[in-house]
Coordinates of C-alpha atoms in Angstrom, one line a residue:
Chain A
M1 CA -11.9 6.3 15.7
L2 CA -12.5 5.1 12.0
K3 CA -9.5 4.8 9.3
S4 CA -9.4 4.3 5.9
D5 CA -6.7 2.3 4.8
T6 CA -5.1 6.2 3.6
N7 CA -5.4 7.4 7.7
W8 CA -3.6 3.8 8.2
L9 CA -0.5 4.8 6.3
I10 CA -1.0 8.1 7.1
E11 CA 0.0 7.7 10.7
A12 CA 2.8 4.7 10.1
R13 CA 3.9 7.1 8.1
R14 CA 4.4 9.1 10.4
L15 CA 6.5 6.2 12.7
D16 CA 2.9 5.7 14.8
E17 CA 4.0 2.5 16.9
N18 CA 0.3 1.9 17.2
A19 CA 0.0 1.7 13.9
L20 CA 3.1 -0.3 13.2
E21 CA 1.6 -3.0 15.5
A22 CA -1.5 -2.7 13.7
I23 CA 0.4 -3.5 10.4
Y24 CA 2.3 -6.2 11.4
D25 CA -0.2 -8.2 13.6
A26 CA -2.5 -8.1 10.2
F27 CA -0.2 -9.0 8.1
S28 CA 3.5 -11.2 9.2
D29 CA 0.7 -14.2 10.0
E30 CA 0.4 -13.8 5.8
L31 CA 3.8 -12.8 4.8
Y32 CA 5.4 -16.3 7.5
R33 CA 3.4 -19.0 5.4
Y34 CA 4.5 -17.4 2.4
A35 CA 7.9 -18.0 2.8
Y36 CA 7.6 -20.7 4.7
R37 CA 6.3 -22.0 1.3
L38 CA 9.5 -20.6 -0.2
I39 CA 12.2 -21.4 2.4
G40 CA 10.3 -24.4 3.7
D41 CA 12.8 -23.6 6.6
R42 CA 10.4 -21.3 10.5
Q43 CA 13.2 -20.6 12.1
A44 CA 14.1 -18.3 8.4
A45 CA 9.9 -17.4 7.2
E46 CA 10.7 -15.6 10.8
D47 CA 13.9 -13.8 10.1
L48 CA 12.3 -13.0 5.9
V49 CA 8.9 -11.8 7.7
A50 CA 11.6 -9.5 10.2
E51 CA 13.7 -8.5 7.3
T52 CA 11.0 -7.6 6.0
F53 CA 9.4 -4.6 8.1
Y54 CA 12.8 -3.8 8.9
R55 CA 12.2 -2.8 5.2
F56 CA 9.3 -1.7 5.2
L57 CA 10.0 0.8 8.3
R58 CA 13.1 1.3 6.6
A59 CA 11.5 2.8 3.2
L60 CA 9.2 4.7 5.0
H61 CA 11.8 6.9 7.4
A62 CA 13.2 7.9 3.7
G63 CA 9.8 8.7 3.0
G64 CA 9.4 6.3 0.3
G65 CA 7.2 3.0 0.9
P66 CA 3.9 3.0 0.1
R67 CA 1.4 5.2 -0.1
E68 CA -1.2 2.2 -0.8
H69 CA -1.1 -1.0 -1.0
L70 CA 0.3 -2.6 1.3
R71 CA -0.2 -6.3 1.2
A72 CA 1.2 -6.6 -2.0
Y73 CA 4.3 -4.3 -1.7
L74 CA 5.1 -6.7 1.7
Y75 CA 4.9 -9.4 -0.6
R76 CA 7.4 -7.7 -3.0
V77 CA 9.9 -7.3 -1.0
A78 CA 9.0 -10.5 1.0
H79 CA 9.5 -12.3 -2.2
N80 CA 12.6 -9.9 -3.4
L81 CA 14.0 -11.1 -0.1
A82 CA 13.4 -14.5 -0.6
V83 CA 15.6 -14.7 -4.2
D84 CA 18.2 -13.0 -3.3
G85 CA 19.0 -15.6 -0.5
H86 CA 18.1 -18.4 -2.5
R87 CA 20.3 -16.1 -5.0
R88 CA 22.9 -16.2 -2.2
G89 CA 22.9 -19.8 -1.3
H90 CA 23.7 -20.7 -5.0
G91 CA 20.1 -21.6 -6.3
E92 CA 21.4 -25.4 -6.9
V93 CA 20.3 -27.4 -4.1
L94 CA 18.2 -26.9 -0.7
E95 CA 19.0 -28.3 2.7
L96 CA 15.9 -29.4 4.8
P97 CA 16.7 -27.7 7.9
E98 CA 19.6 -29.1 10.1
N99 CA 16.1 -28.5 13.1
N100 CA 13.0 -29.9 11.4
E101 CA 10.3 -30.0 12.5
T102 CA 7.5 -31.4 10.5
P103 CA 4.8 -29.2 9.7
T104 CA 2.0 -32.5 10.6
S105 CA 1.3 -34.0 14.1
D106 CA 1.5 -37.1 12.3
D107 CA 2.9 -40.1 15.0
D108 CA 4.5 -42.5 12.4
P109 CA 8.0 -40.8 11.8
S110 CA 7.7 -42.4 8.1
S111 CA 5.0 -40.6 6.5
A112 CA 6.0 -38.6 8.5
A113 CA 9.9 -38.2 6.8
E114 CA 7.4 -38.5 3.2
K115 CA 5.7 -35.9 3.9
V116 CA 9.0 -33.7 4.2
I117 CA 10.5 -34.8 1.3
Q118 CA 7.4 -33.9 -0.8
G119 CA 7.4 -30.9 0.6
E120 CA 10.7 -30.4 -0.4
E121 CA 10.1 -32.0 -4.3
A122 CA 7.5 -29.1 -4.5
R123 CA 10.0 -26.0 -3.5
A124 CA 12.1 -27.5 -5.9
A125 CA 9.3 -27.3 -8.3
L126 CA 8.3 -23.0 -7.4
W127 CA 11.9 -22.8 -7.4
R128 CA 12.9 -24.2 -10.9
L129 CA 10.1 -21.2 -12.6
T130 CA 11.1 -18.5 -13.1
P131 CA 10.4 -15.6 -10.3
E132 CA 7.6 -13.5 -12.2
Q133 CA 6.0 -17.2 -12.1
R134 CA 6.7 -19.1 -8.8
Q135 CA 5.3 -15.3 -7.1
V136 CA 2.0 -15.3 -9.2
I137 CA 1.7 -19.8 -8.5
V138 CA 1.9 -18.5 -5.0
L139 CA 0.0 -15.5 -4.2
K140 CA -2.9 -16.9 -6.0
F141 CA -2.5 -20.5 -5.7
F142 CA -1.8 -20.3 -1.4
Q143 CA -1.7 -17.3 -0.5
G144 CA -4.7 -16.0 -2.5
L145 CA -4.4 -13.2 -3.8
S146 CA -6.6 -11.9 -6.8
N147 CA -5.3 -11.7 -9.6
K148 CA -5.7 -7.6 -9.3
E149 CA -3.4 -8.0 -6.6
I150 CA -1.4 -9.8 -7.5
S151 CA -1.0 -7.0 -10.6
V152 CA -0.2 -4.5 -7.8
A153 CA 2.3 -6.7 -6.2
I154 CA 4.7 -7.6 -9.4
E155 CA 3.7 -4.6 -10.7
K156 CA 2.2 -6.4 -14.1
P157 CA -1.3 -5.8 -15.7
V158 CA -4.3 -8.1 -15.0
G159 CA -3.6 -9.9 -18.2
A160 CA 0.5 -10.7 -17.3
V161 CA -0.3 -12.0 -14.1
K162 CA -2.8 -14.6 -16.5
A163 CA 0.4 -15.8 -18.7
L164 CA 2.6 -15.5 -16.2
Q165 CA 0.2 -18.3 -14.5
H166 CA -0.7 -19.5 -17.7
R167 CA 3.0 -20.8 -18.1
G168 CA 3.9 -21.7 -15.0
L169 CA 1.0 -23.6 -14.9
N170 CA 2.3 -25.5 -17.7
A171 CA 6.1 -25.1 -16.7
L172 CA 5.3 -27.3 -13.6
R173 CA 3.4 -30.0 -15.6
R174 CA 6.9 -30.4 -16.8
V175 CA 8.9 -29.8 -14.0
L176 CA 5.8 -32.2 -12.4
A177 CA 6.5 -34.9 -15.1
I178 CA 2.9 -35.1 -15.5
D179 CA 2.8 -36.4 -19.0
R180 CA 0.0 -34.5 -21.2
A181 CA -0.5 -38.2 -22.9
D182 CA -1.1 -39.8 -20.2
M183 CA -3.7 -37.2 -19.2
E184 CA -5.5 -37.6 -21.7
T185 CA -5.7 -41.4 -21.7
K186 CA -7.7 -40.8 -18.6
E187 CA -10.1 -38.6 -20.2
Chain B
M1 CA 19.6 -35.0 3.1
K2 CA 19.6 -33.0 -0.4
H3 CA 17.7 -32.8 -2.8
S4 CA 18.8 -31.3 -6.4
S5 CA 17.0 -28.2 -8.0
G6 CA 18.1 -29.1 -11.1
T7 CA 19.3 -27.3 -13.5
G8 CA 17.4 -23.8 -11.9
E9 CA 14.4 -21.7 -13.4
N10 CA 12.6 -22.1 -17.2
N11 CA 13.1 -18.6 -18.2
G12 CA 9.6 -18.4 -19.1
G13 CA 9.6 -20.3 -22.5
T14 CA 12.6 -23.1 -22.6
F15 CA 10.5 -26.3 -22.4
G16 CA 9.6 -26.6 -25.7
N17 CA 6.6 -28.9 -26.4
G18 CA 3.9 -27.5 -24.6
E19 CA 4.7 -25.3 -23.1
H20 CA 1.9 -22.8 -24.9
A21 CA -0.5 -25.1 -25.5
P22 CA -3.6 -24.8 -22.6
V23 CA -3.4 -26.1 -18.9
S24 CA -6.6 -28.5 -19.0
P25 CA -8.3 -28.3 -16.1
D26 CA -7.2 -31.9 -15.1
E27 CA -3.7 -30.6 -15.7
M28 CA -4.0 -28.0 -13.4
R29 CA -5.9 -29.8 -10.7
A30 CA -2.4 -32.6 -11.3
V31 CA 0.0 -29.6 -10.5
L32 CA -1.6 -28.4 -7.8
E33 CA -2.5 -32.0 -5.8
R34 CA 2.1 -32.6 -6.0
L35 CA 1.8 -28.5 -5.0
D36 CA -0.1 -29.0 -2.0
P37 CA 2.7 -30.4 0.3
L38 CA 3.0 -26.8 0.7
N39 CA 0.1 -26.3 2.3
D40 CA 1.9 -27.4 4.9
V41 CA 2.3 -24.5 6.8
P42 CA 3.2 -24.7 10.4
E43 CA 1.9 -23.0 13.1
R44 CA 3.7 -19.4 14.4
D45 CA 5.0 -20.1 18.1
P46 CA 3.0 -17.4 19.8
A47 CA 6.8 -15.6 21.5
D48 CA 8.4 -15.8 17.8
I49 CA 5.1 -13.5 17.5
E50 CA 5.4 -11.2 20.3
R51 CA 9.9 -11.3 20.1
G52 CA 9.0 -9.9 16.2
R53 CA 6.4 -7.2 16.8
A54 CA 8.9 -5.7 20.0
A55 CA 12.0 -6.2 17.7
F56 CA 10.0 -3.9 15.3
I57 CA 9.0 -1.2 17.2
E58 CA 12.6 -1.1 18.5
R59 CA 14.0 -0.4 15.0
A60 CA 11.2 2.2 15.0
R61 CA 12.1 3.7 18.4
A62 CA 15.9 3.2 16.8
L63 CA 15.4 4.6 13.9
P64 CA 16.0 9.4 14.2
G65 CA 13.0 11.3 14.4
P66 CA 10.0 11.0 16.2
V67 CA 7.8 8.0 16.9
S68 CA 4.2 9.1 18.7
P69 CA 3.7 6.6 21.9
A70 CA 1.4 2.9 22.2
L71 CA -1.9 4.1 23.2
P72 CA -3.3 1.0 25.4
E73 CA -6.0 0.2 22.9
R74 CA -3.8 -2.2 20.1
R75 CA -6.8 -4.4 20.1
K76 CA -9.1 -1.0 19.0
W77 CA -7.2 -0.2 16.1
R78 CA -7.0 -4.0 15.3
K79 CA -10.0 -3.4 14.7
N80 CA -10.3 -0.9 12.8
I81 CA -7.5 -2.4 10.2
R82 CA -8.8 -4.0 7.2
R83 CA -5.7 -6.6 6.7
K84 CA -6.6 -6.7 2.5
E85 CA -5.4 -3.8 0.7
R86 CA -8.3 -1.9 -0.7
S87 CA -7.7 0.9 -3.5
L88 CA -11.0 1.5 -3.6
M89 CA -10.9 4.8 -4.5
L90 CA -12.4 4.7 -7.8
S91 CA -14.7 2.5 -6.7
L92 CA -16.0 4.6 -4.3
V93 CA -16.7 7.5 -5.9
R94 CA -19.2 5.6 -8.4
V95 CA -20.4 3.8 -4.5
A96 CA -20.6 6.9 -3.4
L97 CA -21.9 8.9 -5.8
A98 CA -25.2 6.4 -6.4
L99 CA -25.5 6.2 -2.2
A100 CA -25.4 10.3 -2.8
M101 CA -28.0 9.9 -5.5
A102 CA -30.3 6.8 -3.2
F103 CA -30.2 7.7 0.0
G104 CA -28.4 11.5 0.3
V105 CA -25.6 9.0 2.1
A106 CA -21.6 11.7 1.5
G107 CA -19.2 10.3 0.0
G108 CA -16.7 10.6 3.3
T109 CA -19.4 8.5 5.4
V110 CA -19.2 5.3 2.4
A111 CA -15.4 5.8 2.6
A112 CA -15.5 5.6 6.9
A113 CA -17.8 3.0 6.8
Q114 CA -15.0 1.2 5.0
A115 CA -13.5 0.5 8.7
S116 CA -16.5 -0.4 10.4
E117 CA -17.9 -3.0 12.3
P118 CA -21.4 -4.9 13.0
G119 CA -22.6 -3.3 15.2
D120 CA -21.7 0.0 14.6
M121 CA -23.4 2.7 13.0
L122 CA -21.6 3.6 9.5
Y123 CA -21.8 0.0 8.8
A124 CA -25.9 -0.4 7.5
V125 CA -23.5 2.6 5.1
K126 CA -21.0 -0.1 4.0
I127 CA -23.2 -2.7 3.6
A128 CA -25.0 -0.4 0.7
S129 CA -21.8 0.3 -0.9
E130 CA -20.8 -3.3 -1.0
D131 CA -23.9 -3.9 -2.5
V132 CA -24.0 -1.3 -5.4
R133 CA -20.3 -1.9 -5.4
L134 CA -20.8 -5.4 -6.7
A135 CA -24.2 -4.5 -8.7
L136 CA -21.9 -1.6 -11.0
T137 CA -19.4 -5.0 -11.6
S138 CA -20.3 -5.9 -15.1
D139 CA -18.5 -8.9 -15.0
S140 CA -19.3 -11.9 -13.9
E141 CA -15.0 -12.2 -12.9
E142 CA -14.8 -8.8 -10.9
A143 CA -18.2 -9.8 -9.2
F144 CA -16.3 -13.5 -8.4
D145 CA -13.3 -11.5 -6.8
L146 CA -16.2 -9.0 -5.4
L147 CA -17.7 -11.8 -3.7
L148 CA -14.7 -13.5 -2.5
E149 CA -13.6 -9.9 -0.8
Y150 CA -17.0 -9.7 0.7
A151 CA -16.5 -12.9 2.0
Q152 CA -12.9 -12.9 3.7
E153 CA -14.4 -9.4 4.7
R154 CA -17.3 -10.9 7.2
F155 CA -14.8 -13.7 8.2
E156 CA -12.8 -11.2 9.2
E157 CA -16.0 -9.6 11.1
I158 CA -16.0 -13.1 13.3
D159 CA -13.2 -13.6 14.0
A160 CA -13.3 -9.3 15.5
I161 CA -16.1 -9.8 17.2
N162 CA -15.4 -13.6 18.9
E163 CA -11.9 -12.2 19.5
E164 CA -14.0 -9.2 21.3
G165 CA -16.0 -11.7 23.4
E166 CA -18.9 -10.4 21.7
V167 CA -21.9 -11.9 20.3
I168 CA -21.9 -12.9 16.7
P169 CA -24.7 -10.6 14.7
P170 CA -27.2 -13.6 12.6
Q171 CA -27.7 -11.6 9.9
V172 CA -22.7 -11.5 9.4
T173 CA -23.2 -14.8 9.3
V174 CA -25.7 -15.3 6.0
R175 CA -24.1 -12.4 4.0
L176 CA -20.5 -14.4 4.0
Q177 CA -23.7 -17.9 3.3
E178 CA -24.2 -16.3 0.5
H179 CA -21.9 -14.6 -0.7
F180 CA -20.2 -17.4 -0.9
Q181 CA -23.3 -18.6 -3.0
L182 CA -23.1 -15.8 -5.0
A183 CA -19.7 -16.3 -6.2
L184 CA -19.9 -20.3 -7.1
Q185 CA -23.2 -18.7 -9.3
Q186 CA -20.6 -16.1 -10.7
A187 CA -18.0 -19.0 -11.3
S188 CA -20.5 -21.5 -12.6
N189 CA -20.5 -18.1 -15.9
F190 CA -16.1 -19.2 -16.2
D191 CA -14.8 -21.4 -19.1
D192 CA -13.6 -24.9 -17.5
E193 CA -9.8 -22.9 -17.2
S194 CA -10.9 -20.4 -15.2
L195 CA -13.5 -22.1 -13.5
A196 CA -11.0 -24.3 -12.1
Q197 CA -9.1 -21.8 -11.1
A198 CA -11.6 -20.3 -9.4
M199 CA -12.4 -23.5 -7.0
I200 CA -9.4 -23.9 -6.2
R201 CA -9.3 -20.5 -4.9
V202 CA -12.3 -20.9 -3.0
T203 CA -10.2 -24.5 -2.4
A204 CA -8.1 -22.7 -0.1
M205 CA -9.7 -20.2 1.3
T206 CA -12.6 -22.2 2.3
Q207 CA -9.4 -24.8 4.0
Q208 CA -7.9 -21.4 5.7
Q209 CA -11.3 -20.4 7.2
N210 CA -12.0 -23.9 8.7
Q211 CA -8.8 -24.0 11.1
V212 CA -9.6 -20.3 12.6
L213 CA -12.2 -21.8 13.0
Q214 CA -11.2 -24.3 14.5
Q215 CA -8.6 -22.5 16.6
M216 CA -11.6 -20.0 17.8
Q217 CA -13.9 -23.5 18.9
S218 CA -11.2 -24.5 21.0
Q219 CA -11.6 -21.1 22.7
A220 CA -15.0 -19.9 22.4
A221 CA -17.3 -19.6 25.6
G222 CA -20.7 -21.2 25.6
N223 CA -22.5 -18.4 23.8
A224 CA -20.6 -18.0 20.9
E225 CA -20.0 -22.0 20.2
D226 CA -23.1 -22.2 18.2
A227 CA -22.8 -19.7 16.2
L228 CA -18.9 -21.0 15.1
K229 CA -19.8 -23.9 14.3
Q230 CA -22.9 -22.6 12.0
T231 CA -20.1 -20.4 10.7
E232 CA -18.1 -23.7 10.0
Q233 CA -20.6 -26.1 8.7
I234 CA -21.3 -23.0 6.0
V235 CA -17.6 -23.1 4.3
S236 CA -16.9 -26.6 4.7
R237 CA -20.0 -26.6 2.9
I238 CA -18.8 -24.1 0.0
R239 CA -16.2 -26.2 -0.2
V240 CA -17.2 -29.1 -0.7
A241 CA -18.6 -27.0 -3.6
A242 CA -16.4 -26.3 -4.8
E243 CA -14.3 -29.0 -4.4
E244 CA -17.2 -31.2 -6.6
G245 CA -17.4 -28.0 -9.0
L246 CA -12.8 -28.8 -10.3
E247 CA -14.0 -33.3 -9.8
D248 CA -16.9 -32.0 -12.3
P249 CA -18.0 -28.6 -13.8
I250 CA -20.6 -30.0 -16.1
T251 CA -22.9 -30.9 -13.1
F252 CA -21.5 -27.9 -10.8
R253 CA -22.7 -25.2 -14.0
L254 CA -25.9 -27.3 -13.6
R255 CA -26.0 -26.6 -9.7
Y256 CA -25.1 -23.3 -10.0
G257 CA -26.2 -22.1 -13.3
E258 CA -27.9 -19.2 -13.7
N259 CA -30.6 -21.2 -16.4
R260 CA -30.5 -24.2 -14.7
P261 CA -32.6 -26.6 -15.4
E262 CA -35.6 -28.0 -13.7
T263 CA -34.4 -31.3 -13.2
A264 CA -31.2 -29.7 -11.7
P265 CA -29.7 -31.3 -8.8
E266 CA -30.1 -29.3 -5.8
Q267 CA -28.4 -26.9 -4.6
P268 CA -26.9 -26.1 -0.6
E269 CA -29.6 -26.6 2.2
S270 CA -29.0 -22.8 2.5
E271 CA -30.9 -21.5 5.3
P272 CA -30.1 -18.2 7.7
P273 CA -30.3 -19.4 11.4
S274 CA -32.4 -19.9 13.4
D275 CA -32.9 -17.0 15.7
G276 CA -32.6 -15.2 11.4
T277 CA -33.2 -11.1 12.5
P278 CA -34.9 -9.4 10.5
G279 CA -32.8 -7.2 7.6
N280 CA -31.2 -10.1 6.0
Q281 CA -33.5 -10.9 2.8
Q282 CA -32.3 -8.8 1.2
G283 CA -29.6 -10.8 0.0
A284 CA -25.9 -10.2 0.5
G285 CA -26.1 -7.7 -3.4
G286 CA -27.9 -6.8 -6.1
Q287 CA -27.3 -9.9 -8.2
Q288 CA -28.8 -13.0 -7.1
G289 CA -29.6 -15.3 -9.3
S290 CA -28.7 -13.6 -12.2
G291 CA -24.6 -13.6 -12.3
K292 CA -25.0 -9.2 -14.1
G293 CA -24.9 -6.0 -12.6
P294 CA -27.6 -4.2 -14.5
G295 CA -25.4 -3.4 -16.9
G296 CA -24.6 -7.2 -17.6
K297 CA -22.8 -8.2 -20.8

């Protein structure tokens, strides 16, 4: 049987297990990558994915949740959860997870440690953006969403997405101390 | 070990100097290079995925109210599910109208065809509707988005076919390549900043696809290996082209632009699979080479 996306959400709204499982299979991986990029901890990313799907479930059960744009909806929930979690952690320091898994197969411990530090520095820079700038930058350049998809996720027009992206990149340039004068000299 | 995140969020414009000045492609590249470590994401443990899925379903069962029992055909379901959300109703209506006028195809058929896979009866309608939708798109950025969406769709079809142990039809691979190449042609019309963004997006997308393809190849049966290898070569070539576009936009525009001079650098090799099947001659859209649709600017 062929199913359109609308039918898919209709089935999910009835809490059909096949639809729910399929939705989990379709989106959990990319949500995990999204969460890991924001948090930097494998277990915390898994927990965030689980909580995202649970919120989705509760919304469906309460008669709410998305009527369309499920992917964007899930990203929105995940991002809000990540921001809440970061705020609860006071947002002042980013700690490396205790059982930090280095996502590289590099055998050289110093090189692996350096990669971990670089990852944490990149994450720290991201967290200095406004929530919307951060959301746009990660969704666009790391999750591969189009401006249109992002506009649905952040519930703003495409023009606002472009502006947030521009401001986010500019802010990152400054946070990362990329010297504009240096760049011009190189050119 | 702790890393201070500094003084917190930037409040969207408190950095002063240069905050609103345009970000040049070089600056953007420098910023994204520094963020590149974010691409190092450890693979999920399959056991975690199973646990996560089971917990999700358990939570659904725990909610009061009816829950439909699972059928032993989850994979079939998965096949019919599109990973990308498509709020295409408006577009589909336009496409359906165009197809109805041209071939007498009903709108419901076009909508139903969107979930079809290669080999399904409605797959030809799906492909035709994609071509029509692309032809109706006059904006280069929209066409670029659409072509990347189609390329991802072809890639997911390849993934699904491979997972089912079936032979990957050569025309799917050919179309994947054509979508990417047309996307690069569209991008050649962009200004510097948009071109850089587009190339970064193609690079990220092809990187991800190459990773998936490597996994697929490591588990592939003998007869699938060649097709997967060929797909990997196509995706790699596109990735290289995008990286070159980022490095050297001028040469990229000469190579992919619609007004290519005779002395322009050659485009990467674009061979169909050796056993290419008929029916591929039409190309992956009505815009090849033109960069704009019939109603183009």
